[in-house]
Structures are given as C-alpha cells and as structure tokens.
Coordinates of C-alpha atoms and ligand atoms in Angstrom, one line a residue:
X1 CA -54.5 -25.8 48.0
X2 CA -51.3 -24.4 46.6
X3 CA -50.2 -25.9 43.3
X4 CA -46.5 -25.5 42.4
X5 CA -45.3 -25.7 38.8
X6 CA -41.7 -25.7 37.8
X7 CA -39.9 -24.6 34.6
X8 CA -36.8 -22.8 33.5
X9 CA -35.8 -19.7 35.4
X10 CA -35.5 -17.0 32.7
X11 CA -35.8 -13.6 34.3
X12 CA -35.2 -13.2 38.0
X13 CA -37.8 -11.3 39.9
X14 CA -41.0 -11.9 41.5
X15 CA -44.5 -11.3 40.1
X16 CA -47.7 -11.5 42.0
X17 CA -51.1 -11.3 40.4
X18 CA -53.8 -13.1 38.5
X19 CA -53.6 -15.6 35.7
X20 CA -54.7 -14.7 32.2
X21 CA -54.5 -17.7 29.9
X22 CA -53.7 -17.0 26.2
X23 CA -55.0 -19.6 23.9
X24 CA -53.1 -20.2 20.7
X25 CA -55.9 -19.0 18.5
X26 CA -56.1 -15.9 20.6
X27 CA -52.6 -15.1 19.3
X28 CA -53.2 -16.4 15.8
X29 CA -56.5 -15.2 14.6
X30 CA -59.1 -14.0 17.2
X31 CA -61.2 -10.9 17.0
X32 CA -59.7 -7.5 17.4
X33 CA -60.8 -4.0 16.9
X34 CA -59.4 -1.7 14.2
X35 CA -59.6 2.1 14.1
X36 CA -62.1 3.7 11.7
X37 CA -59.2 5.0 9.6
X38 CA -57.9 1.4 9.1
X39 CA -61.1 -0.1 7.6
X40 CA -60.0 0.5 4.0
X41 CA -56.6 -1.1 4.6
X42 CA -58.3 -4.1 6.3
X43 CA -60.7 -4.5 3.4
X44 CA -57.7 -4.4 1.0
X45 CA -56.1 -7.2 3.1
X46 CA -59.2 -9.2 2.7
X47 CA -59.4 -8.7 -1.0
X48 CA -55.7 -9.6 -1.5
X49 CA -56.2 -12.8 0.5
X50 CA -59.3 -13.7 -1.5
X51 CA -57.3 -13.2 -4.7
X52 CA -54.4 -15.4 -3.4
X53 CA -56.9 -18.1 -2.5
X54 CA -58.4 -18.0 -6.0
X55 CA -55.0 -18.1 -7.7
X56 CA -54.0 -21.0 -5.6
X57 CA -57.2 -22.9 -6.4
X58 CA -56.9 -22.1 -10.1
X59 CA -53.4 -23.6 -10.2
X60 CA -54.6 -26.6 -8.3
X61 CA -57.6 -27.1 -10.7
X62 CA -55.3 -27.2 -13.7
X63 CA -52.9 -29.6 -12.0
X64 CA -55.7 -31.9 -11.1
X65 CA -57.2 -31.7 -14.6
X66 CA -54.0 -33.3 -15.9
X67 CA -53.8 -36.0 -13.2
X68 CA -57.3 -36.8 -11.9
X69 CA -59.9 -34.4 -13.2
X70 CA -63.6 -35.3 -12.7
X71 CA -65.2 -34.8 -9.3
X72 CA -62.1 -33.4 -7.7
X73 CA -61.9 -30.6 -10.2
X74 CA -65.6 -29.9 -9.8
X75 CA -65.2 -29.4 -6.1
X76 CA -62.3 -27.0 -6.6
X77 CA -64.5 -25.0 -9.1
X78 CA -67.3 -24.9 -6.5
X79 CA -64.8 -23.4 -4.1
X80 CA -63.5 -20.9 -6.6
X81 CA -67.1 -19.8 -7.3
X82 CA -67.7 -19.3 -3.6
X83 CA -64.6 -17.2 -3.3
X84 CA -65.7 -15.1 -6.3
X85 CA -69.3 -14.7 -4.9
X86 CA -69.9 -11.0 -4.3
X87 CA -71.9 -11.8 -1.2
X88 CA -68.8 -13.1 0.5
X89 CA -66.6 -10.0 -0.1
X90 CA -69.5 -7.6 0.4
X91 CA -70.7 -9.1 3.6
X92 CA -67.2 -9.4 5.1
X93 CA -66.4 -5.8 4.0
X94 CA -69.6 -4.6 5.6
X95 CA -68.6 -6.3 8.9
X96 CA -65.2 -4.7 8.8
X97 CA -66.7 -1.2 8.2
X98 CA -69.6 -1.5 10.6
X99 CA -68.1 -3.4 13.4
X100 CA -64.5 -2.2 12.9
X101 CA -63.2 -5.7 13.3
X102 CA -60.3 -7.6 11.6
X103 CA -60.8 -9.4 8.3
X104 CA -60.4 -12.9 9.8
X105 CA -63.2 -12.1 12.2
X106 CA -65.4 -10.5 9.5
X107 CA -65.1 -13.7 7.6
X108 CA -66.1 -15.7 10.7
X109 CA -69.2 -13.5 11.0
X110 CA -70.1 -14.1 7.4
X111 CA -69.6 -17.8 7.8
X112 CA -71.9 -18.0 10.9
X113 CA -74.7 -16.1 9.0
X114 CA -74.4 -18.4 6.0
X115 CA -74.4 -21.6 8.1
X116 CA -77.5 -20.5 10.0
X117 CA -79.2 -19.8 6.7
X118 CA -78.2 -23.1 5.2
X119 CA -79.3 -25.0 8.3
X120 CA -82.8 -23.7 8.0
X121 CA -83.1 -25.3 4.5
X122 CA -84.4 -28.8 4.6
X123 CA -82.2 -30.2 1.8
X124 CA -79.2 -32.4 2.6
X125 CA -77.4 -31.3 -0.6
X126 CA -77.7 -27.6 0.1
X127 CA -76.7 -28.2 3.8
X128 CA -73.6 -30.0 2.6
X129 CA -72.6 -26.7 0.9
X130 CA -71.9 -25.5 4.5
X131 CA -68.8 -27.7 4.7
X132 CA -67.5 -26.2 1.5
X133 CA -68.1 -22.7 2.9
X134 CA -66.2 -23.7 6.1
X135 CA -63.2 -24.9 4.1
X136 CA -63.2 -21.8 1.9
X137 CA -63.4 -19.4 4.8
X138 CA -60.7 -21.3 6.8
X139 CA -58.4 -21.2 3.8
X140 CA -58.7 -17.4 3.5
X141 CA -58.3 -17.0 7.2
X142 CA -55.1 -19.1 7.0
X143 CA -53.8 -16.8 4.2
X144 CA -54.6 -13.8 6.3
X145 CA -52.9 -15.4 9.3
X146 CA -49.7 -15.7 7.3
X147 CA -49.8 -11.9 6.6
X148 CA -48.8 -9.6 9.4
X149 CA -51.9 -8.5 11.3
X150 CA -52.3 -4.8 12.1
X151 CA -51.5 -5.5 15.8
X152 CA -49.8 -8.6 17.2
X153 CA -51.7 -10.1 20.1
X154 CA -54.8 -8.1 19.1
X155 CA -57.1 -10.2 21.1
X156 CA -55.4 -9.7 24.4
X157 CA -56.8 -7.1 26.9
X158 CA -55.2 -3.7 26.7
X159 CA -54.0 -3.4 30.3
X160 CA -52.3 -6.3 31.9
X161 CA -50.9 -4.8 35.1
X162 CA -51.2 -7.3 38.0
X163 CA -51.7 -10.0 35.3
X164 CA -49.5 -13.0 34.7
X165 CA -49.9 -14.3 31.2
X166 CA -49.9 -18.1 30.6
X167 CA -49.1 -19.0 27.0
X168 CA -48.0 -22.1 25.2
X169 CA -45.0 -20.3 23.7
X170 CA -44.3 -16.7 22.8
X171 CA -42.4 -15.1 19.9
X172 CA -40.3 -12.0 20.6
X173 CA -43.0 -9.9 18.9
X174 CA -45.7 -11.3 21.1
X175 CA -43.7 -10.7 24.2
X176 CA -43.0 -7.1 23.2
X177 CA -46.7 -6.6 22.7
X178 CA -47.5 -8.0 26.1
X179 CA -44.9 -5.8 27.7
X180 CA -46.4 -2.7 26.1
X181 CA -49.7 -3.7 27.8
X182 CA -47.9 -3.8 31.2
X183 CA -47.8 -7.5 31.8
X184 CA -46.6 -8.3 35.4
X185 CA -45.1 -11.7 34.6
X186 CA -45.0 -14.4 31.9
X187 CA -45.3 -18.2 32.1
X188 CA -44.9 -20.4 29.0
X189 CA -45.4 -24.1 28.6
X190 CA -42.4 -24.3 26.2
X191 CA -39.4 -22.2 25.4
X192 CA -35.7 -22.1 26.3
X193 CA -33.9 -19.7 28.6
X194 CA -31.4 -19.0 25.8
X195 CA -33.9 -18.1 23.1
X196 CA -34.4 -14.5 21.8
X197 CA -37.7 -14.3 23.5
X198 CA -35.9 -15.0 26.8
X199 CA -33.3 -12.4 26.0
X200 CA -36.0 -9.9 25.3
X201 CA -37.8 -10.8 28.5
X202 CA -34.5 -10.0 30.4
X203 CA -34.1 -6.7 28.6
X204 CA -37.6 -5.8 29.4
X205 CA -37.3 -7.0 33.0
X206 CA -40.5 -9.1 32.8
X207 CA -40.2 -11.9 35.4
X208 CA -40.5 -15.0 33.3
X209 CA -40.6 -18.8 33.7
X210 CA -40.5 -20.9 30.6
X211 CA -41.1 -24.6 30.1
X212 CA -43.8 -24.9 32.8
X213 CA -45.4 -27.9 31.2
X214 CA -49.2 -28.1 31.2
X215 CA -49.5 -24.7 32.9
X216 CA -52.5 -23.8 30.7
X217 CA -54.4 -26.9 31.8
X218 CA -53.4 -26.8 35.5
X219 CA -54.0 -23.1 36.1
X220 CA -57.5 -21.5 36.0
X221 CA -58.3 -18.2 34.4
X222 CA -58.2 -15.5 37.1
X223 CA -56.4 -17.7 39.7
X224 CA -54.0 -16.0 42.0
X225 CA -50.4 -16.6 41.1
X226 CA -46.9 -16.0 42.5
X227 CA -44.0 -16.3 40.1
X228 CA -40.4 -16.8 41.2
X229 CA -38.2 -16.1 38.2
X230 CA -35.0 -16.9 40.1
X231 CA -35.9 -20.6 40.7
X232 CA -38.4 -21.0 37.9
X233 CA -41.4 -21.8 40.1
X234 CA -45.0 -20.7 39.8
X235 CA -47.4 -21.1 42.6
X236 CA -51.1 -21.2 41.8
X237 CA -53.6 -20.2 44.7
X238 CA -50.6 -19.8 47.1
X239 CA -51.2 -20.3 50.8
X240 CA -50.9 -17.3 53.0
X241 CA -47.4 -18.2 54.2
X242 CA -46.1 -18.5 50.6
X243 CA -47.7 -15.2 49.7
X244 CA -46.1 -13.5 52.7
X245 CA -42.7 -15.1 52.0
X246 CA -42.7 -13.7 48.5
X247 CA -43.7 -10.3 49.6
X248 CA -40.7 -10.4 51.9
X249 CA -38.5 -11.5 49.0
X250 CA -39.8 -8.7 46.8
X251 CA -38.8 -6.3 49.5
X252 CA -35.3 -7.9 49.8
X253 CA -34.8 -7.7 46.1
X254 CA -35.8 -4.1 46.2
X255 CA -33.1 -3.5 48.9
X256 CA -30.5 -5.3 46.8
X257 CA -31.3 -3.0 43.8
X258 CA -31.0 0.0 46.1
X259 CA -27.6 -1.3 47.4
X260 CA -26.4 -1.1 43.8
X261 CA -26.9 2.6 43.9
X262 CA -23.6 2.9 45.8
X263 CA -21.7 1.8 42.6
X264 CA -23.6 4.0 40.2
X265 CA -21.2 6.9 40.5
X266 CA -18.1 4.8 40.9
X267 CA -15.7 4.3 38.0
X268 CA -15.9 0.9 36.4
X269 CA -12.5 -0.1 37.6
X270 CA -11.2 -3.3 39.2
X271 CA -9.3 -3.5 42.5
X272 CA -6.1 -3.7 40.5
X273 CA -7.1 -0.6 38.6
X274 CA -8.0 -2.1 35.2
X275 CA -10.6 0.1 33.6
X276 CA -13.5 -1.8 32.1
X277 CA -16.0 -0.2 29.6
X278 CA -19.6 -1.0 30.1
X279 CA -21.9 -0.6 27.2
X280 CA -25.6 -1.6 26.8
X281 CA -27.5 -3.8 24.5
X282 CA -30.6 -1.8 23.7
X283 CA -33.1 -1.4 20.9
X284 CA -36.0 0.6 22.3
X285 CA -35.9 4.2 23.4
X286 CA -36.7 3.1 27.0
X287 CA -33.7 0.8 27.0
X288 CA -31.5 3.7 25.7
X289 CA -32.7 6.0 28.5
X290 CA -32.2 3.3 31.1
X291 CA -28.7 2.5 29.6
X292 CA -27.6 6.1 30.0
X293 CA -29.0 6.3 33.6
X294 CA -27.2 3.1 34.5
X295 CA -23.9 4.7 33.4
X296 CA -23.4 2.9 30.1
X297 CA -20.7 4.5 27.9
X298 CA -22.9 3.9 24.9
X299 CA -24.8 1.2 23.0
X300 CA -22.6 -1.9 22.3
X301 CA -25.3 -3.8 20.5
X302 CA -28.4 -2.3 18.8
X303 CA -30.4 -5.4 17.6
X304 CA -32.1 -3.8 14.6
X305 CA -34.4 -6.8 13.9
X306 CA -36.7 -5.5 16.6
X307 CA -37.4 -2.5 14.3
X308 CA -39.0 -5.0 12.0
X309 CA -41.4 -6.4 14.5
X310 CA -44.5 -4.6 13.3
X311 CA -45.0 -6.0 9.8
X312 CA -43.4 -5.0 6.5
X313 CA -39.7 -3.9 6.4
X314 CA -39.5 -0.3 7.4
X315 CA -38.3 1.9 4.5
X316 CA -34.9 3.7 4.6
X317 CA -36.3 7.0 6.0
X318 CA -38.1 5.2 8.8
X319 CA -35.0 3.3 9.8
X320 CA -32.9 6.4 9.5
X321 CA -35.3 8.3 11.7
X322 CA -35.3 5.5 14.3
X323 CA -31.5 5.5 14.4
X324 CA -31.5 9.3 14.9
X325 CA -34.0 9.0 17.7
X326 CA -31.7 6.4 19.3
X327 CA -28.8 8.7 19.0
X328 CA -30.8 11.5 20.6
X329 CA -31.9 9.2 23.4
X330 CA -28.3 8.5 24.2
X331 CA -27.1 12.0 23.8
X332 CA -25.1 10.9 20.8
X333 CA -23.0 8.3 22.7
X334 CA -21.2 5.6 20.7
X335 CA -23.6 3.2 19.1
X336 CA -22.9 -0.2 17.5
X337 CA -25.8 -0.9 15.1
X338 CA -26.0 -4.5 14.1
X339 CA -27.4 -5.3 10.7
X340 CA -30.4 -7.6 10.4
X341 CA -30.0 -10.9 12.2
X342 CA -33.2 -12.6 11.1
X343 CA -33.8 -16.3 10.9
X344 CA -33.8 -19.1 13.5
X345 CA -36.1 -18.0 16.3
X346 CA -36.3 -14.5 15.0
X347 CA -38.2 -14.6 11.8
X348 CA -41.5 -16.3 12.1
X349 CA -43.3 -13.2 13.1
X350 CA -41.1 -10.7 11.3
X351 CA -40.5 -10.5 7.6
X352 CA -42.0 -13.0 5.3
X353 CA -39.0 -14.2 3.2
X354 CA -39.6 -17.3 1.2
X355 CA -36.1 -18.4 2.0
X356 CA -36.9 -18.4 5.7
X357 CA -40.0 -20.5 5.3
X358 CA -38.3 -23.3 3.5
X359 CA -35.5 -23.5 6.0
X360 CA -35.2 -27.1 7.3
X361 CA -32.6 -26.3 10.0
X362 CA -33.0 -22.6 10.7
X363 CA -30.1 -22.1 13.1
X364 CA -27.7 -23.5 10.5
X365 CA -29.4 -22.1 7.5
X366 CA -29.9 -18.7 5.9
X367 CA -29.7 -16.6 9.0
X368 CA -28.3 -13.1 9.7
X369 CA -25.7 -12.0 7.1
X370 CA -26.3 -15.1 5.0
X371 CA -29.9 -14.0 4.6
X372 CA -29.0 -10.4 4.0
X373 CA -26.6 -11.4 1.2
X374 CA -29.6 -13.1 -0.4
X375 CA -32.1 -10.3 0.2
X376 CA -29.9 -7.6 -1.2
X377 CA -32.6 -4.9 -1.4
X378 CA -33.6 -5.2 2.2
X379 CA -29.9 -5.2 3.2
X380 CA -28.8 -2.3 1.1
X381 CA -31.8 -0.2 2.3
X382 CA -30.6 -0.9 5.9
X383 CA -26.9 -0.1 5.0
X384 CA -28.0 3.3 3.5
X385 CA -30.1 4.1 6.6
X386 CA -27.1 3.2 8.9
X387 CA -24.7 5.2 6.8
X388 CA -27.0 8.3 6.8
X389 CA -27.3 8.1 10.6
X390 CA -23.5 7.8 10.9
X391 CA -23.3 11.4 9.7
X392 CA -25.0 12.5 12.9
X393 CA -23.1 10.6 15.6
X394 CA -20.5 8.0 16.5
X395 CA -22.2 5.0 14.8
X396 CA -20.4 1.7 14.0
X397 CA -21.9 -1.1 11.9
X398 CA -21.8 -4.7 13.1
X399 CA -22.3 -7.8 11.0
X400 CA -23.8 -10.8 12.7
X401 CA -22.9 -14.5 12.2
X402 CA -19.9 -14.2 10.0
X403 CA -18.3 -17.4 8.9
X404 CA -15.5 -16.3 6.6
X405 CA -13.6 -13.3 5.3
X406 CA -15.3 -13.5 1.9
X407 CA -18.6 -12.4 3.5
X408 CA -17.0 -9.3 4.9
X409 CA -15.5 -8.5 1.5
X410 CA -19.0 -8.7 -0.1
X411 CA -20.4 -6.5 2.7
X412 CA -17.7 -3.9 2.1
X413 CA -18.5 -3.9 -1.6
X414 CA -22.2 -3.4 -0.8
X415 CA -21.3 -0.6 1.6
X416 CA -19.3 1.1 -1.1
X417 CA -22.3 0.9 -3.5
X418 CA -24.6 2.3 -0.8
X419 CA -22.1 5.1 -0.3
X420 CA -22.1 5.9 -4.0
X421 CA -25.9 5.9 -4.0
X422 CA -26.0 8.4 -1.2
X423 CA -23.4 10.5 -2.8
X424 CA -25.5 10.7 -6.0
X425 CA -28.5 11.8 -3.9
X426 CA -26.3 14.3 -2.1
X427 CA -26.9 12.8 1.3
X428 CA -24.3 12.9 4.0
X429 CA -22.6 9.9 5.7
X430 CA -19.5 9.0 7.5
X431 CA -17.1 7.4 5.0
X432 CA -15.0 6.1 7.9
X433 CA -17.8 4.4 9.7
X434 CA -16.1 1.4 11.5
X435 CA -17.2 -2.1 10.4
X436 CA -17.2 -4.8 13.0
X437 CA -18.0 -8.5 12.9
X438 CA -19.7 -10.8 15.4
X439 CA -17.8 -13.9 16.4
X440 CA -20.4 -16.5 17.0
X441 CA -19.5 -19.3 14.6
X442 CA -16.8 -21.6 16.1
X443 CA -14.9 -22.0 12.8
X444 CA -14.8 -18.2 12.5
X445 CA -13.4 -18.0 16.0
X446 CA -10.7 -20.5 15.3
X447 CA -9.7 -18.7 12.1
X448 CA -9.9 -15.2 13.5
X449 CA -6.8 -13.9 11.8
X450 CA -8.2 -13.9 8.3
X451 CA -11.6 -12.6 9.3
X452 CA -10.3 -9.9 11.6
X453 CA -8.0 -8.5 8.9
X454 CA -11.1 -7.2 7.1
X455 CA -12.7 -5.8 10.2
X456 CA -12.2 -2.8 12.4
X457 CA -13.5 -4.4 15.6
X458 CA -14.9 -7.7 16.9
X459 CA -17.8 -8.5 19.1
X460 CA -18.2 -12.0 20.6
X461 CA -21.8 -13.3 20.6
X462 CA -21.6 -15.9 23.3
X463 CA -25.2 -16.9 22.9
X464 CA -24.7 -18.3 19.5
X465 CA -21.1 -19.3 20.0
X466 CA -22.1 -21.6 22.9
X467 CA -25.0 -23.1 21.0
X468 CA -22.8 -23.9 18.0
X469 CA -19.8 -25.1 20.0
X470 CA -22.0 -27.4 22.1
X471 CA -24.3 -28.4 19.2
X472 CA -27.1 -27.4 21.6
X473 CA -30.0 -25.5 20.0
X474 CA -30.5 -22.4 22.2
X475 CA -34.3 -22.5 21.5
X476 CA -34.8 -26.2 22.4
X477 CA -35.8 -26.5 26.0
X478 CA -35.1 -30.2 26.0
X479 CA -31.4 -29.6 25.7
X480 CA -31.3 -26.4 27.7
X481 CA -29.4 -28.3 30.5
X482 CA -26.6 -28.9 28.1
X483 CA -26.1 -25.2 27.3
X484 CA -23.1 -24.8 29.7
X485 CA -20.8 -21.7 29.4
X486 CA -18.4 -23.5 31.8
X487 CA -17.9 -26.5 29.5
X488 CA -14.1 -26.9 29.1
X489 CA -14.6 -26.8 25.3
X490 CA -16.3 -23.4 25.5
X491 CA -13.7 -22.0 27.9
X492 CA -10.9 -23.2 25.7
X493 CA -12.6 -21.7 22.7
X494 CA -12.9 -18.4 24.5
X495 CA -9.2 -18.6 25.6
X496 CA -8.2 -19.1 22.0
X497 CA -10.3 -16.1 20.8
X498 CA -8.8 -13.8 23.4
X499 CA -5.2 -14.9 22.8
X500 CA -5.7 -14.3 19.1
X501 CA -7.2 -10.8 19.6
X502 CA -4.3 -9.8 21.8
X503 CA -1.9 -10.3 18.8
X504 CA -4.4 -8.8 16.4
X505 CA -4.8 -5.7 18.6
X506 CA -8.3 -5.0 17.4
X507 CA -10.9 -3.8 19.9
X508 CA -13.0 -6.7 21.2
X509 CA -16.2 -6.8 23.3
X510 CA -18.6 -9.5 24.4
X511 CA -22.3 -8.7 23.8
X512 CA -23.9 -12.1 24.5
X513 CA -25.8 -12.8 27.7
X514 CA -22.7 -13.9 29.5
X515 CA -21.6 -10.3 29.7
X516 CA -24.6 -9.3 31.7
X517 CA -24.6 -12.3 34.1
X518 CA -22.7 -11.4 37.2
X519 CA -21.8 -15.1 37.8
X520 CA -19.6 -15.0 34.8
X521 CA -18.0 -11.5 35.2
X522 CA -14.8 -12.9 36.7
X523 CA -14.5 -15.5 34.0
X524 CA -14.6 -12.7 31.3
X525 CA -12.2 -10.5 33.3
X526 CA -9.8 -13.4 33.7
X527 CA -10.0 -14.0 29.9
X528 CA -8.8 -10.4 29.4
X529 CA -12.1 -8.8 28.4
X530 CA -12.2 -5.0 28.9
X531 CA -15.4 -4.2 27.1
X532 CA -18.8 -5.6 28.1
X533 CA -22.1 -5.0 26.5
X534 CA -25.3 -6.1 28.3
X535 CA -28.9 -5.5 29.1
X536 CA -28.9 -2.1 30.9
X537 CA -30.8 -3.7 33.8
X538 CA -27.7 -5.8 34.7
X539 CA -25.1 -3.1 34.3
X540 CA -24.9 -2.0 38.0
X541 CA -24.7 -5.6 39.2
X542 CA -21.9 -6.4 36.9
X543 CA -20.1 -3.2 37.8
X544 CA -20.4 -4.1 41.5
X545 CA -18.5 -7.4 40.7
X546 CA -15.9 -5.6 38.6
X547 CA -15.2 -3.2 41.5
X548 CA -14.7 -6.1 43.8
X549 CA -12.4 -8.1 41.5
X550 CA -8.7 -8.3 41.2
X551 CA -8.3 -9.0 37.5
X552 CA -4.8 -10.5 37.8
X553 CA -6.0 -12.9 40.4
X554 CA -8.9 -13.9 38.2
X555 CA -6.4 -14.5 35.4
X556 CA -4.2 -16.7 37.6
X557 CA -7.2 -18.7 38.9
X558 CA -8.4 -19.3 35.3
X559 CA -4.9 -20.5 34.3
X560 CA -4.8 -22.8 37.2
X561 CA -8.2 -24.2 36.3
X562 CA -7.3 -24.7 32.7
X563 CA -3.9 -26.3 33.4
X564 CA -5.7 -28.8 35.7
X565 CA -4.0 -27.5 38.8
X566 CA -7.4 -26.7 40.3
X567 CA -8.9 -30.2 39.8
X568 CA -8.8 -31.1 43.5
X569 CA -10.9 -28.0 44.3
X570 CA -14.0 -29.9 43.2
X571 CA -16.0 -26.7 42.6
X572 CA -17.3 -25.2 39.4
X573 CA -15.0 -22.8 37.5
X574 CA -17.0 -19.7 38.5
X575 CA -16.8 -20.7 42.1
X576 CA -13.1 -21.3 41.9
X577 CA -12.7 -17.9 40.4
X578 CA -14.8 -16.4 43.2
X579 CA -12.7 -18.2 45.8
X580 CA -9.5 -17.1 44.2
X581 CA -10.4 -13.5 45.0
X582 CA -10.2 -14.1 48.7
X583 CA -6.4 -14.2 48.3
X584 CA -6.4 -10.5 47.5
X585 CA -4.6 -8.6 50.3
X586 CA -7.4 -6.0 50.6
X587 CA -9.8 -8.8 51.5
X588 CA -7.6 -10.5 54.1
X589 CA -8.6 -9.6 57.6
Ligands
LIG1 C1 -25.2 -13.6 20.6 O1 -25.3 -14.6 19.8 O2 -24.5 -13.7 21.6 C2 -25.8 -12.3 20.3 C3 -25.6 -11.3 21.0 O3 -26.7 -12.3 19.3 P1 -28.2 -12.8 19.4 O4 -28.5 -13.2 20.8 O5 -29.1 -11.6 19.0 O6 -28.2 -13.9 18.5
LIG2 MG1 -26.2 -14.2 17.9

C-alpha cells in the first residue's frame, strides 16, 4: 500500500529510487575507512583527544578537591589513570593501523575487547570497572566528534545513484558529501526551505523535501520511493499508477527544460528593451561551468564559506589557488567574491570558533562580517587571498551582513593592511578592487545613504533581509509559512531600497533566492532591478520570464498594488503583476 508523506517543497524535481536511512550516529561517529597514508594523522587525532580528555579531568579533579573531594575525586583519578594506560592508546592505534579505521571506531573496538575480558572475570568490583571504561571511551569519542573528521558522512555508502537518503536533518557539509556520492533525492524530517542547506540543495539540483516528520520511522530501508519536490510529497511503495504518473511528469519536466533552450541564445532583454544582466551564484567548479553554459555574464555571488567545508581553514595559498581555478572555469568573467559568512546555520560543521559555540541566538549574533572582525587572522588571510586573485581577473570583494558604515571603514583599513603586507612580499594585487556590501539587515537598508557612501556597489541578500524584516528564522521550519516575500512590509522595504539606490547611483544587484525564482522575476523588474544573481540552474527560466515581460507595465502594476488601487483584484501581488502583462499590445490578440 502506498504511504504518502508530506513536507516542505525545497527543490523541484522528481526522484525515483530506493530509500537509504541515515541514522544520526552514522553521521556523527560511525565506522569509516581511512587510507593507509592517513593512519599516522588519525593516530595523532586520537592522541590529541586523549590529551584533551586528561587535561579536562585534571582541571575537574582540582576543582572538585576544593569543593567536594573524597570519592568523587577518586573516581576522576581512576578515569585519568585509564586514559593514561598505554594499553588503551596502543590497542586503539593498532586498530587504526591494521584495520585502517577512524579513531572513534578504533576506540570502540578497544572497548568491546576490554568489556568481554572484564565480563569473564567473576568479581563484581572488577566488572564495575567496565562502566568507567565506557564513560572514558565515550568522552574521548565525543572530543573526537567535535573535531573535523577526515571525511564528512564517512559511514554512508560511496555510490548513492538511484538512492533517496532519509535523514533527520542535514548540514550543508553533509548535503555536499551526499551529492558527491550521486544521491538521487533527499528527504529530511526537519529543516526549513530557506536554510543554507536548502539553498545548497537548489544549487546542486538535488530534488529535496524537508520537514517530512517521522520519515525515518515510517519508511523502511530499501523501500521504493517517489519524491515530488514541487509539492513536497514523498510516496513510499507507490502503486503502479503513481509510479507511472511520475514517470510522465519526469518526461514533462524534461520537455520544459528543453523548451528553455530557445532562450539560451537570446539577449536578456525585456519586451520594452530593458537589458538585464544575469549573473550566477556559484562556488564549485561545476557551478561555474554550468553558469557559463547557461549564459551568465559572470559570478555575482561566490559564497566562500563552502571552501571551508572540509575541516581547518584553508591557508592563503589554497584559497588563492581556488579563486584562480574559479577564474579559469569562467574564462576570467567578472566575479564577486563574498568574504566569510559563517555563523547561524553555517558554522556547526565548519570552523570551530569558540565565539560560534557560545552563541545563544546565532542569526543575531557573531555572524559573517561581525565574526570576521573578531577572528582577524582568518579574515586577513582571506582578504590577502582575494587581493592576490584580483591581480588575475575582474574580481570584486563583497562583505556580508553589514549593519553600519563603521564596519566598512574597519574592513577598508584591514584591506589596506593586507595590501601593505602583499607589497612587502612583492606579490601583485589590484589596488582598485571594488568593495561591495550586502544589504540584508533592515536597519542598514533603511540607512542606505551612510553605508553606500563607503561602498562601490551593493548586493541585496533577500534571504536574510526577509528573515530579519519578518522576525522569522529562516532555519526554523515551524515558522517557514511566515516567510513571505510578498508581505507588504517586505515589499515596502524593497521599494525604499530601490528608491534610495536610484539617487545614490551605485550598481545594485539581488543575489538572494528571490532572484532565481521565476515567480518573483516581475516583482524585481517592477522594482527597477537590472542585475540578478542566482543559481545557474534557474538562469534560463528567469531569462524566459524577462523576455516575456514589459518592465514599465510591471512597474505600473506594482505602483497600483502599493497605492491600494489593486485591492479589489483579490489576487496575490505576483499574480497581479502577471495579469498586468496581458495589457501589453504585443499580447493582445
Ligand atoms: C542572502 O541572505 O540573501 C544571501 C544571498 O546570503 P546567504 O543566503 O548566503 O545568507
Ligand atoms: Mg545572507
């Protein structure tokens, strides 16, 4: 019998295949293989974790001595002795070397051996040592878990073609790892369609449904699944008729994609001859190549945080080389490189900054430029890498989440220092590299004059702007229904931003998800936007709408809507804008 589960539609598209259920501990610890050449590094990881555990317990013992002392302190000393016992480190290292497994798993093997030895001894006191051993091993495993493993999702099968993964929730890093393994579709029990994981899923084109509650309990491992990313539905063990229906829909969507080919070679120009620049949001070489194939004029948003997905912060040379590779992949097209936007839902699986961990309200805390201005070494390393890359192509630098002009002034000072450092080293850079700022904090948007004076260009991050304007956490699925780009407050805010930018005469683009969603193309055109940056997968769809839009009619309809003249229309703003286009003479029949 067919079971239908519903969740949030995140990435349109249909996926058909078999379920693979990822349990949380499969993501967290689990067993995974390492290469022979990685054994020494893995043993080092183990040793460092053992040392951290000992340090922690030493500190705890002295604190307890002052307050309680006695039995509690004795237990802690027993644990310290276990951690210092050579048999633990030697046995776990042997497992790493012989079985080429990760440190967490090697500890598990050590623990299992030890417990079976202890269980053979007929002495309750000695057997009770088993509990101490479990606690000690778990503590070291937790410390290891907080470090970056060699490979995220190490326990998941290598090839996931024809597989739909069912997870509780996924971080961007985990999703990227699943995509590398060719996953056909993704279902999560939790997660919001506006989160960074969702954005990444759209960029990667992985059909995804989020917030399908209890999916892990209701679906069996290996069960046949059909995922409809448009409506946010997942069918388990679908009946023949459903299966056939979706095969037909897959063919239809294929035809739609083919129909877009007709606009590929057309200029991106509206019916009333307004030229619109289309840029791409891209971070991986594949996105860059796709962006160029789709006719993007360049990269309007390079989210650099995804360079940091695999563990420690990459050093300056590594970042520089990655930027050069990106320039090569785009044939040296214009590229807007955004500085690190860590924090909120991008952070947990990335860099381990103390300041990120103790953040009670991450979206409003030390995020993006705020964090960079705290972690100056990481930030300056990145600025030097971007500057060096700017000597090789038309690179601009973009600062995320600005709130006030003083932040830009500090960034400019750091940029000047970075330039001096490069000069001393004799390394080339573009001293005129444009510096732009993202407008995603409502107060910054409402005080655009002072901020814009310090900047060369502006980029509106609608994803965050909407979350902050509506006080609706973009990561919280429970308020996802309140995240409404057509809310009159949001529309008014956008109108204000565009009217301010007209007088400021600074280039302005939109790089949030709104720019790549064809439903909102006419709204953005009506606001006066002439530069869009979006996932390259959406570029042709948006271009098709642009080619079928009269911008001046879109503007008139938007004004009517805002002035209340359209109230009797009783349709949503975007529908009103669509209906407004039928008044164009070329459409009258
Ligand atoms: C935005 O907020 O619109 C944006 C593009 O930045 P991000 O989604 O990476 O926060
Ligand atoms: Mg943002």
